Coordinates of C-alpha atoms in Angstrom, one line a residue:
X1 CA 59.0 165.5 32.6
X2 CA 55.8 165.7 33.8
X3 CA 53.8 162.7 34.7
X4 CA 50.1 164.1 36.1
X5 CA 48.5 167.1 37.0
X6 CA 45.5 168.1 38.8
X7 CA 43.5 170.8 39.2
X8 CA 40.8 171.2 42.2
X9 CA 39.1 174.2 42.3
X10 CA 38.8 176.3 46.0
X11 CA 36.9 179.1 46.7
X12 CA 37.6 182.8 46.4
X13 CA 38.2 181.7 42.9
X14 CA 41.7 180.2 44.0
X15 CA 42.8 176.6 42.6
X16 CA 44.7 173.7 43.9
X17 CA 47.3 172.5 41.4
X18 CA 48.7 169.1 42.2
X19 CA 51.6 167.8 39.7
X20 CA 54.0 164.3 39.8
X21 CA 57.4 164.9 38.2
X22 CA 58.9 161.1 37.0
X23 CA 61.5 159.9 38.8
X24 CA 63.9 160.1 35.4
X25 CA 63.6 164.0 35.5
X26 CA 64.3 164.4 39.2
X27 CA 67.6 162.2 38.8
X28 CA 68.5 163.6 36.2
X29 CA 68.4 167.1 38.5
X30 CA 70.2 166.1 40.7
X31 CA 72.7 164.8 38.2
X32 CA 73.2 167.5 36.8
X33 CA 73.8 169.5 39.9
X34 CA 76.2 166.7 40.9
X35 CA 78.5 167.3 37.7
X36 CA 78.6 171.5 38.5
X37 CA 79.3 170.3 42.3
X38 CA 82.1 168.5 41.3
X39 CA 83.4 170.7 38.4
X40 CA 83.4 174.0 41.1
X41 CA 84.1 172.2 44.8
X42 CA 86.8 172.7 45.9
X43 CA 87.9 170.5 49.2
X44 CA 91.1 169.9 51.2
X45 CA 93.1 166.9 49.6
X46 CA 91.5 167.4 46.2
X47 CA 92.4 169.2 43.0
X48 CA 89.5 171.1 41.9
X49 CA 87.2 169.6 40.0
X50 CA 88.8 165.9 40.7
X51 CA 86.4 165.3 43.6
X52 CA 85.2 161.5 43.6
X53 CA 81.2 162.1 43.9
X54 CA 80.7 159.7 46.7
X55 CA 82.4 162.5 48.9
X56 CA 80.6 165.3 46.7
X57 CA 77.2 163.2 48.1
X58 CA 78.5 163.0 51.6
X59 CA 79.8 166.4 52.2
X60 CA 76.8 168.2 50.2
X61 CA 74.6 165.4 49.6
X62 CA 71.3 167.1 51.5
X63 CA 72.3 170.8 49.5
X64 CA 72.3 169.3 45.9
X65 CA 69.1 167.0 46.9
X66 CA 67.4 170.1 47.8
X67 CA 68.2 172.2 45.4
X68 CA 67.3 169.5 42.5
X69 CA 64.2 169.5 44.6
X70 CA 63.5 173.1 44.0
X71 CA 64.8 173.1 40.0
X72 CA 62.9 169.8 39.3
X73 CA 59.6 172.0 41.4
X74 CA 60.5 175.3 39.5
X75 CA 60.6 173.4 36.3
X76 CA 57.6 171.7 36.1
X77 CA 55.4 174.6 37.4
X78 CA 56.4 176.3 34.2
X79 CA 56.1 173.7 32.3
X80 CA 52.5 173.2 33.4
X81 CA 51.5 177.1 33.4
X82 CA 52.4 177.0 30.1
X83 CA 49.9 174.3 29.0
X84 CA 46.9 175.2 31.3
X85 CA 44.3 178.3 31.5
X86 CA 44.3 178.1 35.0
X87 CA 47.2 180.5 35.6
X88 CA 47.7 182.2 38.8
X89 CA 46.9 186.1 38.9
X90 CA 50.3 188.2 38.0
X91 CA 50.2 190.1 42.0
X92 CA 49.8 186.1 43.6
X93 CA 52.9 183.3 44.5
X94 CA 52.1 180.0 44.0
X95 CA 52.1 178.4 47.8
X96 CA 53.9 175.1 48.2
X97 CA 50.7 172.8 50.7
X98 CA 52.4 169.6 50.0
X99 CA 56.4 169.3 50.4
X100 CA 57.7 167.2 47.9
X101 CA 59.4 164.1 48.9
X102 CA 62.1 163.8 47.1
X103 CA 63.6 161.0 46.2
X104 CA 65.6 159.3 43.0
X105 CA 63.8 156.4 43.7
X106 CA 60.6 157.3 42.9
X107 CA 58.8 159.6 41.0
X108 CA 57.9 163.4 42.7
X109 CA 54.8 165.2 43.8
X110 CA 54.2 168.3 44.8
X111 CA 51.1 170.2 45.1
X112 CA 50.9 174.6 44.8
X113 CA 47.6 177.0 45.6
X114 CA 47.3 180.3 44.3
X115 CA 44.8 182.9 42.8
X116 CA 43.4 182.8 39.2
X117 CA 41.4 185.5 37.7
X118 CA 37.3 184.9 38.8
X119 CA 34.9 183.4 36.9
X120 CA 31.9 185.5 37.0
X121 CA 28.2 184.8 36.9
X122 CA 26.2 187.8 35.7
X123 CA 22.4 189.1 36.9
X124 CA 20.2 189.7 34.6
X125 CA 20.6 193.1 33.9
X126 CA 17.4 194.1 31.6
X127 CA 15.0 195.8 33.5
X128 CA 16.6 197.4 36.7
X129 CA 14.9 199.7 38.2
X130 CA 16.2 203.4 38.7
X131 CA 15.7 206.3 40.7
X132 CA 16.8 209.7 39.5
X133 CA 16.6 213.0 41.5
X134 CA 15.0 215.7 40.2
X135 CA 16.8 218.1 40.2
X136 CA 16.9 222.3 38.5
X137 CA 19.1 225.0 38.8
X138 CA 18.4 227.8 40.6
X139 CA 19.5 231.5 40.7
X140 CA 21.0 231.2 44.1
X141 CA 23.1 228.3 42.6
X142 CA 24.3 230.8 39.5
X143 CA 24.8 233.6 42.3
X144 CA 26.8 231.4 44.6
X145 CA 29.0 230.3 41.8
X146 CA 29.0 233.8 40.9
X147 CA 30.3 235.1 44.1
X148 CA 33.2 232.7 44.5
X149 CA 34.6 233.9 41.9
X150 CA 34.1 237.5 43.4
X151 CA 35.8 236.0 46.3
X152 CA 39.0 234.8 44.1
X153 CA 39.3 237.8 42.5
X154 CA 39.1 240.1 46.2
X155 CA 42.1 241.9 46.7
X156 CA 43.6 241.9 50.3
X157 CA 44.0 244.8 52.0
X158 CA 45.7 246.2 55.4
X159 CA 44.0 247.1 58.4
X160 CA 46.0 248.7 60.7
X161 CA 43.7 249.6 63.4
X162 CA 41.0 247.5 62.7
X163 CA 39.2 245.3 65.5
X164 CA 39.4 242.2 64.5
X165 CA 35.9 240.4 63.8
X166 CA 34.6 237.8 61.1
X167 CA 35.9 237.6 57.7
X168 CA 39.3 239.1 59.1
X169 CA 42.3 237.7 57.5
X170 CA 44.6 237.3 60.9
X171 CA 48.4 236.6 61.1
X172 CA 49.5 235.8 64.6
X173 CA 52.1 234.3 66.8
X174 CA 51.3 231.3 69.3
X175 CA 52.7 229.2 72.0
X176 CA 51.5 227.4 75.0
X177 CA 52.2 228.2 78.3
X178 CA 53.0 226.2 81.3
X179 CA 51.2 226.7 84.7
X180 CA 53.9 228.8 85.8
X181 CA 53.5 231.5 82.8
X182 CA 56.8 229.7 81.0
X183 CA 56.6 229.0 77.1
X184 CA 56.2 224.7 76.7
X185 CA 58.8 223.5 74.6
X186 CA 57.8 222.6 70.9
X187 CA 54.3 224.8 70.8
X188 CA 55.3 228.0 69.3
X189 CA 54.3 229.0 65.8
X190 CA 55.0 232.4 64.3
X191 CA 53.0 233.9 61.3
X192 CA 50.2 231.5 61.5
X193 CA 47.4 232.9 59.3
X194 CA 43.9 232.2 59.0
X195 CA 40.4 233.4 58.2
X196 CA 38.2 234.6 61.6
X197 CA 34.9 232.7 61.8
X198 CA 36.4 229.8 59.5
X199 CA 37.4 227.7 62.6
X200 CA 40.5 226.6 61.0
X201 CA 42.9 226.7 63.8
X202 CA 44.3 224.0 66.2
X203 CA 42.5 225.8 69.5
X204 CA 39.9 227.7 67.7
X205 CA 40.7 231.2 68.6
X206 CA 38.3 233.0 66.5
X207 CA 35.7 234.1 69.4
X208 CA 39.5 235.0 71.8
X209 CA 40.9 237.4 69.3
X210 CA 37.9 239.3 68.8
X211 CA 38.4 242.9 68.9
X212 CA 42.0 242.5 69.5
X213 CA 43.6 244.8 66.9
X214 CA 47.4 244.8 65.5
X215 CA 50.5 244.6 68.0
X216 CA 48.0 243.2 70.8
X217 CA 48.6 240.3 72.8
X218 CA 46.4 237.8 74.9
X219 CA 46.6 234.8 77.2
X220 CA 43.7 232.6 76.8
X221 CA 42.8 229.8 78.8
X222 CA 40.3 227.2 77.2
X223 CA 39.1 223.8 78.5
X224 CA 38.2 221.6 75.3
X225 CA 35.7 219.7 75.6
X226 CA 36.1 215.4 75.6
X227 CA 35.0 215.2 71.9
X228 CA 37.0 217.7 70.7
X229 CA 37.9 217.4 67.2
X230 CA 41.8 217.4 67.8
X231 CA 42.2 214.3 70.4
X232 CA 45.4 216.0 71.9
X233 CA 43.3 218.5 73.7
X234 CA 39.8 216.7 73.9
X235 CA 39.5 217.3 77.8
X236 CA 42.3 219.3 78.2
X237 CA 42.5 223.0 79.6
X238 CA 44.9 224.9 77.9
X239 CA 46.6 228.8 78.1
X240 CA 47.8 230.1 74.7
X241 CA 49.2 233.4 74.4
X242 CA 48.8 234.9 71.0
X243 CA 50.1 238.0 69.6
X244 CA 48.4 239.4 66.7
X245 CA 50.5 240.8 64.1
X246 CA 48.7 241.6 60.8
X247 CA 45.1 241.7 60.0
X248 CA 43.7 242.4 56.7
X249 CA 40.2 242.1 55.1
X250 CA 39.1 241.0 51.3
X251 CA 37.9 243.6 49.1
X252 CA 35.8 242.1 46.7
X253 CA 35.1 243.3 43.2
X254 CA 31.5 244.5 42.0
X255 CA 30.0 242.3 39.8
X256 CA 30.1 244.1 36.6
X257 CA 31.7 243.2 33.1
X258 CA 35.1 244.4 34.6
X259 CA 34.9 241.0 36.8
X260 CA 34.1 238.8 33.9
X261 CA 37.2 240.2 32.2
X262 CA 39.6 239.6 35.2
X263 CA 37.8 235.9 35.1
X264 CA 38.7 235.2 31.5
X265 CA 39.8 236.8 28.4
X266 CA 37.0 235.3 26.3
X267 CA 34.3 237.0 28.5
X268 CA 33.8 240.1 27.1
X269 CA 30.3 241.1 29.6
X270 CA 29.1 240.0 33.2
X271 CA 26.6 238.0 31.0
X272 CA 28.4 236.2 29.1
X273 CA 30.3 234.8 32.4
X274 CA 27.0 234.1 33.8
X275 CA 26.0 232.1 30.7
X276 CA 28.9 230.2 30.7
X277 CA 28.4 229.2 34.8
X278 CA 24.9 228.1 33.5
X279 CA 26.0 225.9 31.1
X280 CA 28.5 224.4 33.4
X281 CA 26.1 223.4 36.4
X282 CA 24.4 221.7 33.7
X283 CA 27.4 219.8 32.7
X284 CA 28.1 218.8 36.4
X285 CA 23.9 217.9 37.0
X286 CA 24.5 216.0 33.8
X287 CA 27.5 214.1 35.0
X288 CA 26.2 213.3 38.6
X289 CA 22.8 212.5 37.8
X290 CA 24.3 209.8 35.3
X291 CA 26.8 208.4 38.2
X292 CA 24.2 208.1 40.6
X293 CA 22.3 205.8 38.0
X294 CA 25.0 203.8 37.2
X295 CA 25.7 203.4 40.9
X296 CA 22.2 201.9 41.2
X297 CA 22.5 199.7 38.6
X298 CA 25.9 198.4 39.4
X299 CA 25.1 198.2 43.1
X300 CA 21.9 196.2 41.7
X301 CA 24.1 193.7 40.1
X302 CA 26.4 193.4 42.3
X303 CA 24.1 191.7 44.3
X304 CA 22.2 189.7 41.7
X305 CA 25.4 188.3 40.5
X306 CA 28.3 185.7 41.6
X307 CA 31.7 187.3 41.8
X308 CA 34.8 185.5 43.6
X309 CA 37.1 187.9 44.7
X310 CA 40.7 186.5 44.8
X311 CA 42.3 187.1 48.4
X312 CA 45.2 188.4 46.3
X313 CA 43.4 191.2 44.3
X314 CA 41.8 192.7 47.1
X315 CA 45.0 192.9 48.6
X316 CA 47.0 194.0 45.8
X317 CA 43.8 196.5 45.4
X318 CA 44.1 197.9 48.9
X319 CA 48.2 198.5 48.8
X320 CA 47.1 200.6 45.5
X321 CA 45.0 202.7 47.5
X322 CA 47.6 202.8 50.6
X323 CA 50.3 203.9 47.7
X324 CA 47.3 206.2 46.6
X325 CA 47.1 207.5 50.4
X326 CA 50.7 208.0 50.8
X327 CA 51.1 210.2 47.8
X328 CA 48.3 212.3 48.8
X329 CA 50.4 213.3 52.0
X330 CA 53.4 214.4 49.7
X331 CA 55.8 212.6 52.2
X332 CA 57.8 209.7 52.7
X333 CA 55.8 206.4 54.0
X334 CA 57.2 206.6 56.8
X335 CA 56.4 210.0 58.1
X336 CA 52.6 209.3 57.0
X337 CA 52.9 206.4 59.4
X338 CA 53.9 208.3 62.6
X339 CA 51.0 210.4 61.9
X340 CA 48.9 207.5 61.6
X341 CA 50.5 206.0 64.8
X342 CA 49.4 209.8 66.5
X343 CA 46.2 209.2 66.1
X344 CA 45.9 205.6 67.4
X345 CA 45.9 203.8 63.9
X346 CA 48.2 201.5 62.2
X347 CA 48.4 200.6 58.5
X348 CA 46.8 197.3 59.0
X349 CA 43.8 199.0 60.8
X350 CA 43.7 201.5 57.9
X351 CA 43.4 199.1 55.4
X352 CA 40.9 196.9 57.6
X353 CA 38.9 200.2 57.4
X354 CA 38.9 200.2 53.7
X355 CA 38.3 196.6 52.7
X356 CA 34.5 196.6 52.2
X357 CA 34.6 199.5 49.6
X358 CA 37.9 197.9 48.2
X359 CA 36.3 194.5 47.6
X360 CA 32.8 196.5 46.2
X361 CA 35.2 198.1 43.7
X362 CA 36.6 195.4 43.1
X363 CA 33.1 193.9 41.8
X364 CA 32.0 196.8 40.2
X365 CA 35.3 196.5 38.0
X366 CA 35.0 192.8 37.4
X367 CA 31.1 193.0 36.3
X368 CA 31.9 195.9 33.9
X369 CA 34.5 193.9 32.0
X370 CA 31.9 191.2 31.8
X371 CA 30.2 193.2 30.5
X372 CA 32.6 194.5 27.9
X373 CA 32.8 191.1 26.7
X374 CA 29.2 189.9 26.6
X375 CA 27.9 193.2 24.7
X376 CA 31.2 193.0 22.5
X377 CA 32.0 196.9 23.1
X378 CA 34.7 198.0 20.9
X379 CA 36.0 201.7 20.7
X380 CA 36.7 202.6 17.0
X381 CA 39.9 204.7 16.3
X382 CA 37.1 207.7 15.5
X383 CA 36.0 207.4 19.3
X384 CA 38.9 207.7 20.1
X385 CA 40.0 210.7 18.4
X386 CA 36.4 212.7 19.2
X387 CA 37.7 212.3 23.3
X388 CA 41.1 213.5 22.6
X389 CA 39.6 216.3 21.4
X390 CA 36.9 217.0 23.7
X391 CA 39.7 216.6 26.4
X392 CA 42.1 218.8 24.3
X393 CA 39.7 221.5 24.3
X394 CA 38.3 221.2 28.0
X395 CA 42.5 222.0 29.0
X396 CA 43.5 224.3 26.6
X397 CA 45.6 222.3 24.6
X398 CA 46.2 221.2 20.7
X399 CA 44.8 218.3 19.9
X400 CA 48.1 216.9 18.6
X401 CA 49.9 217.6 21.8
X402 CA 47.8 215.8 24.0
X403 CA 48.2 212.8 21.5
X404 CA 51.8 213.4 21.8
X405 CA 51.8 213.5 25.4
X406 CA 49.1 210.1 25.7
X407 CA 51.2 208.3 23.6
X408 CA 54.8 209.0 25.4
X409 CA 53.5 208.1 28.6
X410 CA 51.4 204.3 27.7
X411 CA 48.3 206.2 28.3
X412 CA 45.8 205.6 25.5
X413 CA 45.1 201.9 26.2
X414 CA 44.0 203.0 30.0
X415 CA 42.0 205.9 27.7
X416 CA 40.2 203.1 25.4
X417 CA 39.8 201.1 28.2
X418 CA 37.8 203.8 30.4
X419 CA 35.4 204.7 27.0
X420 CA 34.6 201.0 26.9
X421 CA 33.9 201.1 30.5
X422 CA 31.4 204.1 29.7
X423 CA 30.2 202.4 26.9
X424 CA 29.3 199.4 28.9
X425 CA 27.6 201.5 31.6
X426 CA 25.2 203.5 28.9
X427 CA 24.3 200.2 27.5
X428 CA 23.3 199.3 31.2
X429 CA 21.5 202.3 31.7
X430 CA 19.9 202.0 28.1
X431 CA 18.2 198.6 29.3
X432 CA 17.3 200.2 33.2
X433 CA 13.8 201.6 34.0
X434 CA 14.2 204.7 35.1
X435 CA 11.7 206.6 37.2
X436 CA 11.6 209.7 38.9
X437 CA 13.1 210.3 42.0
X438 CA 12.7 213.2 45.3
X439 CA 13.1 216.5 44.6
X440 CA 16.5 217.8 45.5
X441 CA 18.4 221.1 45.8
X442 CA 21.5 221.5 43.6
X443 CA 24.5 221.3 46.4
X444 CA 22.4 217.9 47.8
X445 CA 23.0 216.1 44.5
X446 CA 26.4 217.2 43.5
X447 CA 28.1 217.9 46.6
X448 CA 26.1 215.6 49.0
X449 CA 29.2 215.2 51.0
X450 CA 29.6 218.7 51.5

């Protein structure tokens, strides 16, 4: 069926498949389709299926050609995907660049581009340098630790005639008013109810309500300024009248083994809770320290090396992380788009936004299963059992459940597949020369964000 097919290779690691069907397979298509045309059609002055084909080829002549057109196209792209490696990627369409003519007379070509998975050209990767904070724990770390979970363990407690001042827990009743001293329509909001000092409120009330107590009320006038962090107001002068109607303050716990207890059964004394905040610091220094050197590394080889990204894998990549973004809002995609039209952004614009790190994900990925393949990691069925049961243990759970539980949902191929990717990033880091870095404070290093 297929007489010739070419293959020209575009960039962005996309092909150019050019193929010529022989004129015997194309008439044969077409009659093929003739025969069902005349079996089914049914037209005035004819039994069914008794319609001469010269009127079949009149009346639906430039349907059948068409459609032949399409089965003879359809056909032979199988045919071919079937014999070559160049296959297009699963998330890209084949585009038609050169219509077919089609014609019985003569044989039929047709050329398709699409997206095939890269072929990538690795740096050298023996030798990169590496720069790792240095980094200790400090007592202020283990007493900041320590005192959140104070704070999670306070008990709330009423203040009925207590001035309200920082570290207040305040429940209050809002709206806007109009110049005229009327409520505007849509601003009210009963039992809102926030910390004083935190900041987390639409007008930031915290200085206004200071000193007000329970069962007062207030009309405040405020002009925000023209960066404000809520665009609505930036600019804007506002009068909100608030009535307070609860205020309560945290009483913490003394830090004593009575604490530990209330943290966890297993921690019998206040030291044995600070022992085990000690070792889990270390844990998370461990774990960040070793990100930021594969980071380098990667970022390293990401530039030393060639990587094509398809157009149709960064696309496919960013509506992952739009789906991602969605499901983060726990609505319907809709609603998050009306907020994202609020703030003067559209989808496209959002996903415009997050290209560059999509694409340098995107490279990061590709290298690493390069990777995989050049150092031949494999992850033994003993690997795989020793993370089961580090993960069972780090949730609570039997070992045998959480296999259960991988297994029913087609999880422990994505779990082999994320030890080889660790696998592949210590053998990077094996063959990188690392050297110290600055000194930095705890927080800098593993919240740097924050």
């Amino acid at each position: 069926m297929v007489k010739e097919k070419k293959i020209e290779q575009l960039d962005n690691s996309a092909v150019k498949l050019t193929i010529t069907v022989e004129q015997d397979a194309v008439r044969s298509e077409y009659d093929t389709l003739l025969k069902e045309y005349a079996r089914n059609a049914q037209i005035k002055g004819f039994r069914k299926g008794k319609v001469p084909p010269a009127v079949l080829e009149r009346k639906f002549g430039e349907s059948i050609r068409h459609e032949a057109s399409q089965k003879s196209l359809e056909n032979a792209l199988r045919s071919v995907f079937d014999e070559i490696e160049e296959k297009p990627l699963p998330y890209c369409t084949p585009t038609l660049t050169d219509e077919p003519d089609f014609s019985m007379e003569s044989d039929m070509t047709f050329a398709v581009t699409y997206d095939v998975f890269p072929e990538i050209t690795i740096g050298e990767y023996d030798g990169i340098q590496v720069e790792e904070p240095q980094v200790s724990i400090s007592k202020d770390d283990e007493k900041r630790e320590l005192e959140q979970l104070q704070e999670q363990n306070a008990v709330v407690v009423e203040k009925e005639n207590a001035a309200i001042k920082d570290g207040h827990i305040v429940t209050l009743n809002y709206q806007e008013l109009n110049e005229d001293g009327t409520p505007t329509e849509n601003t009210r909001r009963e039992d809102f109810t926030f910390t004083v000092g935190s900041g987390y409120n639409l007008y930031q009330l915290d200085s206004d309500i200071a000193g007000l107590k329970k069962g007062d009320s207030k009309k405040i006038t405020k002009t925000f300024a023209e960066d404000y962090e809520h665009s609505e107001l930036a600019g804007q002068t506002r009068t909100i009248e608030v009535e307070i109607t609860a205020v309560k303050e945290k009483d913490l716990p003394a830090i004593d083994d009575e604490l530990a207890q209330d943290v966890s059964e297993k921690y019998e004394t206040i030291d044995d809770l600070k022992k085990d905040i000690r070792n889990r610091l270390e844990k998370n220094l461990e774990t960040r320290l070793r990100q930021i050197k594969v980071d380098q590394v990667m970022d390293t080889l990401v530039e030393n090396s060639t990587i094509p990204v398809p157009a149709s894998m960064l696309d496919a990549e960013l509506e992952n992380s739009w789906h991602r973004f969605v499901h983060q809002f726990r609505a319907a995609e809709d609603q998050v788009l009306q907020l994202l039209q609020m703030q003067g952004k559209t989808k496209d614009e959002l996903l415009e936004e997050w290209r560059p790190a999509a694409e340098k994900n995107l490279k990061r990925s590709l290298i690493t299963q390069k990777l995989i393949e050049l150092e031949k990691i494999e992850v033994s069925d003993d690997e795989l059992e020793e993370e089961l049961k580090e993960q069972a243990e780090g949730s609570g759970t039997s070992l045998e459940e959480l296999k259960e539980y991988f297994t029913k949902q087609g999880m422990m191929p994505y779990l082999k597949q994320d030890l080889q990717e660790r696998k592949a990033q210590d053998a990077l880091l094996a063959k990188a020369k690392i050297k110290k870095g600055k000194k930095s404070g705890y927080l800098d290093v593993v919240q740097p964000n924050q």
